[in-house]
Amino acid sequence: MNVHSGLPSPLSDPDRLSTVSGDYQYFHYGCDGFSDRGWGCGYRTIQTISSWLQFNRVDQPRPPPSISEIQRALVSMEDKPNHFCGSREWIGTVEASLVLEHFYNVPSRLIHVRGGGSDLETVAVEELRRHFQKHGCPVMMGGDRDNSSKGVLGVCSGKEGSFLLVLDPHYWGPQLGVQELQLEGWVKWREVSTLDRTSFYNLCLPQSGPNKNFQP
């Protein structure tokens, strides 16, 4: 639960800092006994977002869907062919938006960022800040060259640059404590300028309603 808790800000005196508010669970490769190593990162990020919706939207207490349920839902929506069920095909932010609306009746805003790190610095950082202030919900991010799905739990900016609080679903192994996950970098602040500048990025921002916990 809440594996970013206690992680210090990447800047000693940030101008702006906005993070997820409310409880969530960290889903990663194999966390439920299902072997999805090498292809399930998108599904796991969807499950992390779904857990936030479960805990923070009293009208939608449904537990996160399993990988099999996600695949069946995409087939039922005619987004995927029948043989998608039981496959090891990756999914991205577009599929995430369909799944979250299907199971939780929550629409998502999709943002396409060209130019990698440079455009993330000028475009996506402010969009993410507004999202966390208004909704407080985790975000899913993926790209083309940098095609590993990841969760975004916050954004921090200052004179030294901008940082994203990244939750990496690619961990495989026994359950670790929060401090271990932080020390090993499975949840960490990552400077925006270090992202792949040759890759575009897509962001899925669930529109979960006003964030009652935000204090401007």
PDB file of C-alpha atoms in Angstrom:
ATOM      1  CA  MET A   1       0.000   0.000   0.000  1.00  0.00           C
ATOM      2  CA  ASN A   2       1.081   3.579  -0.797  1.00  0.00           C
ATOM      3  CA  VAL A   3       4.657   2.592  -1.594  1.00  0.00           C
ATOM      4  CA  HIS A   4       5.780   6.198  -2.179  1.00  0.00           C
ATOM      5  CA  SER A   5       5.047   7.136   1.441  1.00  0.00           C
ATOM      6  CA  GLY A   6       8.039   8.712   3.149  1.00  0.00           C
ATOM      7  CA  LEU A   7       9.974   9.221  -0.073  1.00  0.00           C
ATOM      8  CA  PRO A   8      11.623  12.646   0.186  1.00  0.00           C
ATOM      9  CA  SER A   9      11.148  15.354  -2.405  1.00  0.00           C
ATOM     10  CA  PRO A  10      13.837  15.343  -5.109  1.00  0.00           C
ATOM     11  CA  LEU A  11      14.331  19.094  -4.563  1.00  0.00           C
ATOM     12  CA  SER A  12      15.195  20.786  -1.280  1.00  0.00           C
ATOM     13  CA  ASP A  13      13.022  23.825  -2.067  1.00  0.00           C
ATOM     14  CA  PRO A  14      10.507  22.923  -4.807  1.00  0.00           C
ATOM     15  CA  ASP A  15       8.392  25.628  -6.381  1.00  0.00           C
ATOM     16  CA  ARG A  16       5.536  23.190  -6.933  1.00  0.00           C
ATOM     17  CA  LEU A  17       4.850  19.676  -5.694  1.00  0.00           C
ATOM     18  CA  SER A  18       1.697  17.657  -6.405  1.00  0.00           C
ATOM     19  CA  THR A  19       1.211  13.950  -5.714  1.00  0.00           C
ATOM     20  CA  VAL A  20      -1.442  11.261  -5.616  1.00  0.00           C
ATOM     21  CA  SER A  21      -3.814  11.591  -2.660  1.00  0.00           C
ATOM     22  CA  GLY A  22      -5.625   8.610  -1.193  1.00  0.00           C
ATOM     23  CA  ASP A  23      -4.734   4.947  -0.871  1.00  0.00           C
ATOM     24  CA  TYR A  24      -3.609   2.604  -3.634  1.00  0.00           C
ATOM     25  CA  GLN A  25      -1.926  -0.785  -3.983  1.00  0.00           C
ATOM     26  CA  TYR A  26       1.256  -1.490  -5.923  1.00  0.00           C
ATOM     27  CA  PHE A  27       0.659  -4.136  -8.613  1.00  0.00           C
ATOM     28  CA  HIS A  28       3.677  -5.642 -10.366  1.00  0.00           C
ATOM     29  CA  TYR A  29       4.720  -8.733 -12.339  1.00  0.00           C
ATOM     30  CA  GLY A  30       3.489 -11.905 -10.674  1.00  0.00           C
ATOM     31  CA  CYS A  31       2.095 -10.168  -7.584  1.00  0.00           C
ATOM     32  CA  ASP A  32      -1.064 -12.313  -7.626  1.00  0.00           C
ATOM     33  CA  GLY A  33       0.626 -15.557  -8.651  1.00  0.00           C
ATOM     34  CA  PHE A  34      -0.109 -15.019 -12.353  1.00  0.00           C
ATOM     35  CA  SER A  35       3.018 -15.156 -14.531  1.00  0.00           C
ATOM     36  CA  ASP A  36       3.068 -12.083 -16.765  1.00  0.00           C
ATOM     37  CA  ARG A  37       6.776 -11.277 -16.723  1.00  0.00           C
ATOM     38  CA  GLY A  38       7.854  -9.492 -19.902  1.00  0.00           C
ATOM     39  CA  TRP A  39       4.417  -8.416 -21.124  1.00  0.00           C
ATOM     40  CA  GLY A  40       2.035  -7.523 -18.281  1.00  0.00           C
ATOM     41  CA  CYS A  41       3.247  -4.044 -17.279  1.00  0.00           C
ATOM     42  CA  GLY A  42       0.249  -2.256 -18.806  1.00  0.00           C
ATOM     43  CA  TYR A  43      -2.198  -4.548 -17.038  1.00  0.00           C
ATOM     44  CA  ARG A  44      -0.413  -4.042 -13.704  1.00  0.00           C
ATOM     45  CA  THR A  45      -0.512  -0.262 -14.033  1.00  0.00           C
ATOM     46  CA  ILE A  46      -4.249  -0.466 -14.746  1.00  0.00           C
ATOM     47  CA  GLN A  47      -4.657  -2.576 -11.604  1.00  0.00           C
ATOM     48  CA  THR A  48      -2.797   0.011  -9.514  1.00  0.00           C
ATOM     49  CA  ILE A  49      -5.091   2.761 -10.804  1.00  0.00           C
ATOM     50  CA  SER A  50      -8.109   0.510 -10.233  1.00  0.00           C
ATOM     51  CA  SER A  51      -7.097  -0.030  -6.612  1.00  0.00           C
ATOM     52  CA  TRP A  52      -7.107   3.747  -6.103  1.00  0.00           C
ATOM     53  CA  LEU A  53     -10.607   3.919  -7.557  1.00  0.00           C
ATOM     54  CA  GLN A  54     -11.695   1.055  -5.294  1.00  0.00           C
ATOM     55  CA  PHE A  55     -10.440   2.793  -2.141  1.00  0.00           C
ATOM     56  CA  ASN A  56     -11.313   6.398  -2.970  1.00  0.00           C
ATOM     57  CA  ARG A  57     -14.603   6.266  -4.862  1.00  0.00           C
ATOM     58  CA  VAL A  58     -17.326   5.059  -2.520  1.00  0.00           C
ATOM     59  CA  ASP A  59     -19.662   4.520  -5.469  1.00  0.00           C
ATOM     60  CA  GLN A  60     -17.187   2.117  -7.118  1.00  0.00           C
ATOM     61  CA  PRO A  61     -15.790  -0.314  -4.487  1.00  0.00           C
ATOM     62  CA  ARG A  62     -14.998  -3.027  -7.061  1.00  0.00           C
ATOM     63  CA  PRO A  63     -11.588  -4.738  -6.614  1.00  0.00           C
ATOM     64  CA  PRO A  64      -9.091  -4.365  -9.474  1.00  0.00           C
ATOM     65  CA  PRO A  65      -9.866  -6.660 -12.424  1.00  0.00           C
ATOM     66  CA  SER A  66      -7.559  -9.592 -13.106  1.00  0.00           C
ATOM     67  CA  ILE A  67      -5.510  -9.778 -16.296  1.00  0.00           C
ATOM     68  CA  SER A  68      -7.993 -12.321 -17.669  1.00  0.00           C
ATOM     69  CA  GLU A  69     -10.917 -10.019 -16.849  1.00  0.00           C
ATOM     70  CA  ILE A  70      -9.189  -7.114 -18.569  1.00  0.00           C
ATOM     71  CA  GLN A  71      -8.639  -9.185 -21.701  1.00  0.00           C
ATOM     72  CA  ARG A  72     -12.240 -10.420 -21.759  1.00  0.00           C
ATOM     73  CA  ALA A  73     -13.517  -6.867 -21.302  1.00  0.00           C
ATOM     74  CA  LEU A  74     -11.510  -5.587 -24.277  1.00  0.00           C
ATOM     75  CA  VAL A  75     -12.873  -8.428 -26.409  1.00  0.00           C
ATOM     76  CA  SER A  76     -16.445  -7.725 -25.272  1.00  0.00           C
ATOM     77  CA  MET A  77     -15.983  -4.065 -26.269  1.00  0.00           C
ATOM     78  CA  GLU A  78     -14.765  -5.280 -29.688  1.00  0.00           C
ATOM     79  CA  ASP A  79     -11.461  -3.506 -29.204  1.00  0.00           C
ATOM     80  CA  LYS A  80      -9.638  -6.849 -29.505  1.00  0.00           C
ATOM     81  CA  PRO A  81     -10.340 -10.084 -31.448  1.00  0.00           C
ATOM     82  CA  ASN A  82     -11.404 -13.258 -29.656  1.00  0.00           C
ATOM     83  CA  HIS A  83      -7.915 -14.774 -29.701  1.00  0.00           C
ATOM     84  CA  PHE A  84      -6.695 -11.893 -27.510  1.00  0.00           C
ATOM     85  CA  CYS A  85      -8.051 -13.745 -24.456  1.00  0.00           C
ATOM     86  CA  GLY A  86      -5.279 -15.850 -22.978  1.00  0.00           C
ATOM     87  CA  SER A  87      -2.611 -14.109 -25.063  1.00  0.00           C
ATOM     88  CA  ARG A  88       0.511 -12.279 -23.944  1.00  0.00           C
ATOM     89  CA  GLU A  89      -0.144  -9.153 -25.966  1.00  0.00           C
ATOM     90  CA  TRP A  90       0.814  -5.811 -24.483  1.00  0.00           C
ATOM     91  CA  ILE A  91      -1.715  -3.081 -23.864  1.00  0.00           C
ATOM     92  CA  GLY A  92      -1.260   0.670 -23.507  1.00  0.00           C
ATOM     93  CA  THR A  93      -2.956   3.870 -22.473  1.00  0.00           C
ATOM     94  CA  VAL A  94      -5.832   3.644 -24.965  1.00  0.00           C
ATOM     95  CA  GLU A  95      -6.791   0.207 -23.664  1.00  0.00           C
ATOM     96  CA  ALA A  96      -6.399   1.524 -20.110  1.00  0.00           C
ATOM     97  CA  SER A  97      -8.970   4.243 -20.759  1.00  0.00           C
ATOM     98  CA  LEU A  98     -11.436   1.677 -22.139  1.00  0.00           C
ATOM     99  CA  VAL A  99     -10.938  -0.687 -19.196  1.00  0.00           C
ATOM    100  CA  LEU A 100     -11.326   1.999 -16.515  1.00  0.00           C
ATOM    101  CA  GLU A 101     -14.555   3.239 -18.061  1.00  0.00           C
ATOM    102  CA  HIS A 102     -15.828  -0.322 -18.491  1.00  0.00           C
ATOM    103  CA  PHE A 103     -15.269  -1.421 -14.887  1.00  0.00           C
ATOM    104  CA  TYR A 104     -15.533   1.869 -12.990  1.00  0.00           C
ATOM    105  CA  ASN A 105     -17.507   4.212 -15.244  1.00  0.00           C
ATOM    106  CA  VAL A 106     -14.561   6.624 -15.098  1.00  0.00           C
ATOM    107  CA  PRO A 107     -13.581   8.376 -18.344  1.00  0.00           C
ATOM    108  CA  SER A 108      -9.956   9.254 -19.025  1.00  0.00           C
ATOM    109  CA  ARG A 109      -8.140  12.064 -20.730  1.00  0.00           C
ATOM    110  CA  LEU A 110      -5.476  10.902 -23.170  1.00  0.00           C
ATOM    111  CA  ILE A 111      -2.500  13.181 -23.854  1.00  0.00           C
ATOM    112  CA  HIS A 112       0.003  12.578 -26.639  1.00  0.00           C
ATOM    113  CA  VAL A 113       3.396  14.212 -26.062  1.00  0.00           C
ATOM    114  CA  ARG A 114       5.807  14.476 -28.970  1.00  0.00           C
ATOM    115  CA  GLY A 115       9.536  14.989 -28.648  1.00  0.00           C
ATOM    116  CA  GLY A 116      10.135  12.986 -25.487  1.00  0.00           C
ATOM    117  CA  GLY A 117      11.675  14.725 -22.499  1.00  0.00           C
ATOM    118  CA  SER A 118      11.648  18.250 -23.964  1.00  0.00           C
ATOM    119  CA  ASP A 119       7.881  18.281 -24.530  1.00  0.00           C
ATOM    120  CA  LEU A 120       7.265  16.506 -21.248  1.00  0.00           C
ATOM    121  CA  GLU A 121       9.029  19.405 -19.547  1.00  0.00           C
ATOM    122  CA  THR A 122       6.963  22.077 -21.266  1.00  0.00           C
ATOM    123  CA  VAL A 123       3.590  20.369 -21.766  1.00  0.00           C
ATOM    124  CA  ALA A 124       2.987  17.309 -19.641  1.00  0.00           C
ATOM    125  CA  VAL A 125       4.355  18.588 -16.319  1.00  0.00           C
ATOM    126  CA  GLU A 126       1.679  21.271 -16.012  1.00  0.00           C
ATOM    127  CA  GLU A 127      -1.049  18.878 -17.187  1.00  0.00           C
ATOM    128  CA  LEU A 128       0.008  16.352 -14.555  1.00  0.00           C
ATOM    129  CA  ARG A 129       0.113  19.006 -11.852  1.00  0.00           C
ATOM    130  CA  ARG A 130      -3.439  20.070 -12.600  1.00  0.00           C
ATOM    131  CA  HIS A 131      -4.529  16.435 -12.697  1.00  0.00           C
ATOM    132  CA  PHE A 132      -3.167  15.613  -9.246  1.00  0.00           C
ATOM    133  CA  GLN A 133      -4.618  18.790  -7.800  1.00  0.00           C
ATOM    134  CA  LYS A 134      -8.066  18.134  -9.243  1.00  0.00           C
ATOM    135  CA  HIS A 135      -8.306  14.338  -9.179  1.00  0.00           C
ATOM    136  CA  GLY A 136      -5.476  12.917  -7.050  1.00  0.00           C
ATOM    137  CA  CYS A 137      -5.529   9.660  -9.048  1.00  0.00           C
ATOM    138  CA  PRO A 138      -2.488   7.755 -10.408  1.00  0.00           C
ATOM    139  CA  VAL A 139      -1.675   8.205 -14.106  1.00  0.00           C
ATOM    140  CA  MET A 140      -0.471   5.674 -16.685  1.00  0.00           C
ATOM    141  CA  MET A 141       2.371   6.567 -19.051  1.00  0.00           C
ATOM    142  CA  GLY A 142       3.880   4.719 -22.014  1.00  0.00           C
ATOM    143  CA  GLY A 143       5.586   5.470 -25.312  1.00  0.00           C
ATOM    144  CA  ASP A 144       7.043   4.022 -28.488  1.00  0.00           C
ATOM    145  CA  ARG A 145      10.823   3.715 -28.045  1.00  0.00           C
ATOM    146  CA  ASP A 146      10.335   3.909 -24.287  1.00  0.00           C
ATOM    147  CA  ASN A 147       7.466   1.433 -24.453  1.00  0.00           C
ATOM    148  CA  SER A 148       7.535   0.230 -20.847  1.00  0.00           C
ATOM    149  CA  SER A 149       4.302   1.080 -19.101  1.00  0.00           C
ATOM    150  CA  LYS A 150       4.729   2.952 -15.846  1.00  0.00           C
ATOM    151  CA  GLY A 151       2.593   4.702 -13.281  1.00  0.00           C
ATOM    152  CA  VAL A 152       3.029   8.374 -12.402  1.00  0.00           C
ATOM    153  CA  LEU A 153       2.199   9.326  -8.819  1.00  0.00           C
ATOM    154  CA  GLY A 154       3.355  12.931  -8.690  1.00  0.00           C
ATOM    155  CA  VAL A 155       5.245  15.842 -10.189  1.00  0.00           C
ATOM    156  CA  CYS A 156       7.778  18.229  -8.659  1.00  0.00           C
ATOM    157  CA  SER A 157       9.306  21.355 -10.208  1.00  0.00           C
ATOM    158  CA  GLY A 158      11.900  23.902  -9.207  1.00  0.00           C
ATOM    159  CA  LYS A 159      14.924  25.833 -10.426  1.00  0.00           C
ATOM    160  CA  GLU A 160      16.847  22.579 -10.890  1.00  0.00           C
ATOM    161  CA  GLY A 161      14.236  21.091 -13.226  1.00  0.00           C
ATOM    162  CA  SER A 162      11.128  18.896 -13.091  1.00  0.00           C
ATOM    163  CA  PHE A 163      10.693  15.388 -11.763  1.00  0.00           C
ATOM    164  CA  LEU A 164       8.036  12.690 -12.081  1.00  0.00           C
ATOM    165  CA  LEU A 165       7.273  10.254  -9.270  1.00  0.00           C
ATOM    166  CA  VAL A 166       7.394   6.982 -11.221  1.00  0.00           C
ATOM    167  CA  LEU A 167       5.954   3.644 -10.092  1.00  0.00           C
ATOM    168  CA  ASP A 168       7.549   0.784 -12.030  1.00  0.00           C
ATOM    169  CA  PRO A 169       5.394  -2.375 -12.416  1.00  0.00           C
ATOM    170  CA  HIS A 170       8.302  -4.496 -13.708  1.00  0.00           C
ATOM    171  CA  TYR A 171       9.404  -5.810 -10.318  1.00  0.00           C
ATOM    172  CA  TRP A 172       9.437  -9.629 -10.194  1.00  0.00           C
ATOM    173  CA  GLY A 173      10.073 -11.513  -6.978  1.00  0.00           C
ATOM    174  CA  PRO A 174       8.963 -11.939  -3.375  1.00  0.00           C
ATOM    175  CA  GLN A 175       7.001  -9.211  -1.672  1.00  0.00           C
ATOM    176  CA  LEU A 176       9.205  -6.323  -0.529  1.00  0.00           C
ATOM    177  CA  GLY A 177       8.613  -3.685   2.095  1.00  0.00           C
ATOM    178  CA  VAL A 178       8.088  -0.042   1.213  1.00  0.00           C
ATOM    179  CA  GLN A 179      11.648   0.967   2.108  1.00  0.00           C
ATOM    180  CA  GLU A 180      13.103  -1.882   0.051  1.00  0.00           C
ATOM    181  CA  LEU A 181      11.026  -0.908  -2.980  1.00  0.00           C
ATOM    182  CA  GLN A 182      12.201   2.665  -2.646  1.00  0.00           C
ATOM    183  CA  LEU A 183      15.852   1.730  -2.165  1.00  0.00           C
ATOM    184  CA  GLU A 184      15.774  -0.524  -5.230  1.00  0.00           C
ATOM    185  CA  GLY A 185      14.147   2.211  -7.322  1.00  0.00           C
ATOM    186  CA  TRP A 186      10.801   0.567  -8.068  1.00  0.00           C
ATOM    187  CA  VAL A 187       9.199   3.806  -6.942  1.00  0.00           C
ATOM    188  CA  LYS A 188      11.358   6.888  -7.359  1.00  0.00           C
ATOM    189  CA  TRP A 189      11.558  10.477  -8.497  1.00  0.00           C
ATOM    190  CA  ARG A 190      12.891  10.616 -12.039  1.00  0.00           C
ATOM    191  CA  GLU A 191      14.136  13.807 -13.647  1.00  0.00           C
ATOM    192  CA  VAL A 192      12.092  14.595 -16.751  1.00  0.00           C
ATOM    193  CA  SER A 193      15.221  15.441 -18.731  1.00  0.00           C
ATOM    194  CA  THR A 194      16.429  11.825 -18.360  1.00  0.00           C
ATOM    195  CA  LEU A 195      13.439  10.396 -20.253  1.00  0.00           C
ATOM    196  CA  ASP A 196      14.030   9.222 -23.819  1.00  0.00           C
ATOM    197  CA  ARG A 197      13.975  12.324 -26.023  1.00  0.00           C
ATOM    198  CA  THR A 198      13.563  10.194 -29.157  1.00  0.00           C
ATOM    199  CA  SER A 199      10.339   8.645 -27.864  1.00  0.00           C
ATOM    200  CA  PHE A 200       6.828  10.021 -27.858  1.00  0.00           C
ATOM    201  CA  TYR A 201       4.784   9.460 -24.712  1.00  0.00           C
ATOM    202  CA  ASN A 202       1.101   8.864 -24.089  1.00  0.00           C
ATOM    203  CA  LEU A 203      -0.546   9.669 -20.779  1.00  0.00           C
ATOM    204  CA  CYS A 204      -3.850   8.287 -19.486  1.00  0.00           C
ATOM    205  CA  LEU A 205      -5.323  10.624 -16.872  1.00  0.00           C
ATOM    206  CA  PRO A 206      -8.447   9.140 -15.210  1.00  0.00           C
ATOM    207  CA  GLN A 207     -11.084  11.825 -14.660  1.00  0.00           C
ATOM    208  CA  SER A 208     -12.190  10.542 -11.273  1.00  0.00           C
ATOM    209  CA  GLY A 209     -13.911  13.656 -10.010  1.00  0.00           C
ATOM    210  CA  PRO A 210     -12.755  16.504  -7.718  1.00  0.00           C
ATOM    211  CA  ASN A 211     -10.004  15.691  -5.256  1.00  0.00           C
ATOM    212  CA  LYS A 212     -11.518  16.610  -1.889  1.00  0.00           C
ATOM    213  CA  ASN A 213      -8.148  16.157  -0.142  1.00  0.00           C
ATOM    214  CA  PHE A 214      -6.301  18.816  -2.140  1.00  0.00           C
ATOM    215  CA  GLN A 215      -5.356  21.968  -0.263  1.00  0.00           C
ATOM    216  CA  PRO A 216      -4.196  24.781  -2.609  1.00  0.00           C
TER     217      PRO A 216
END
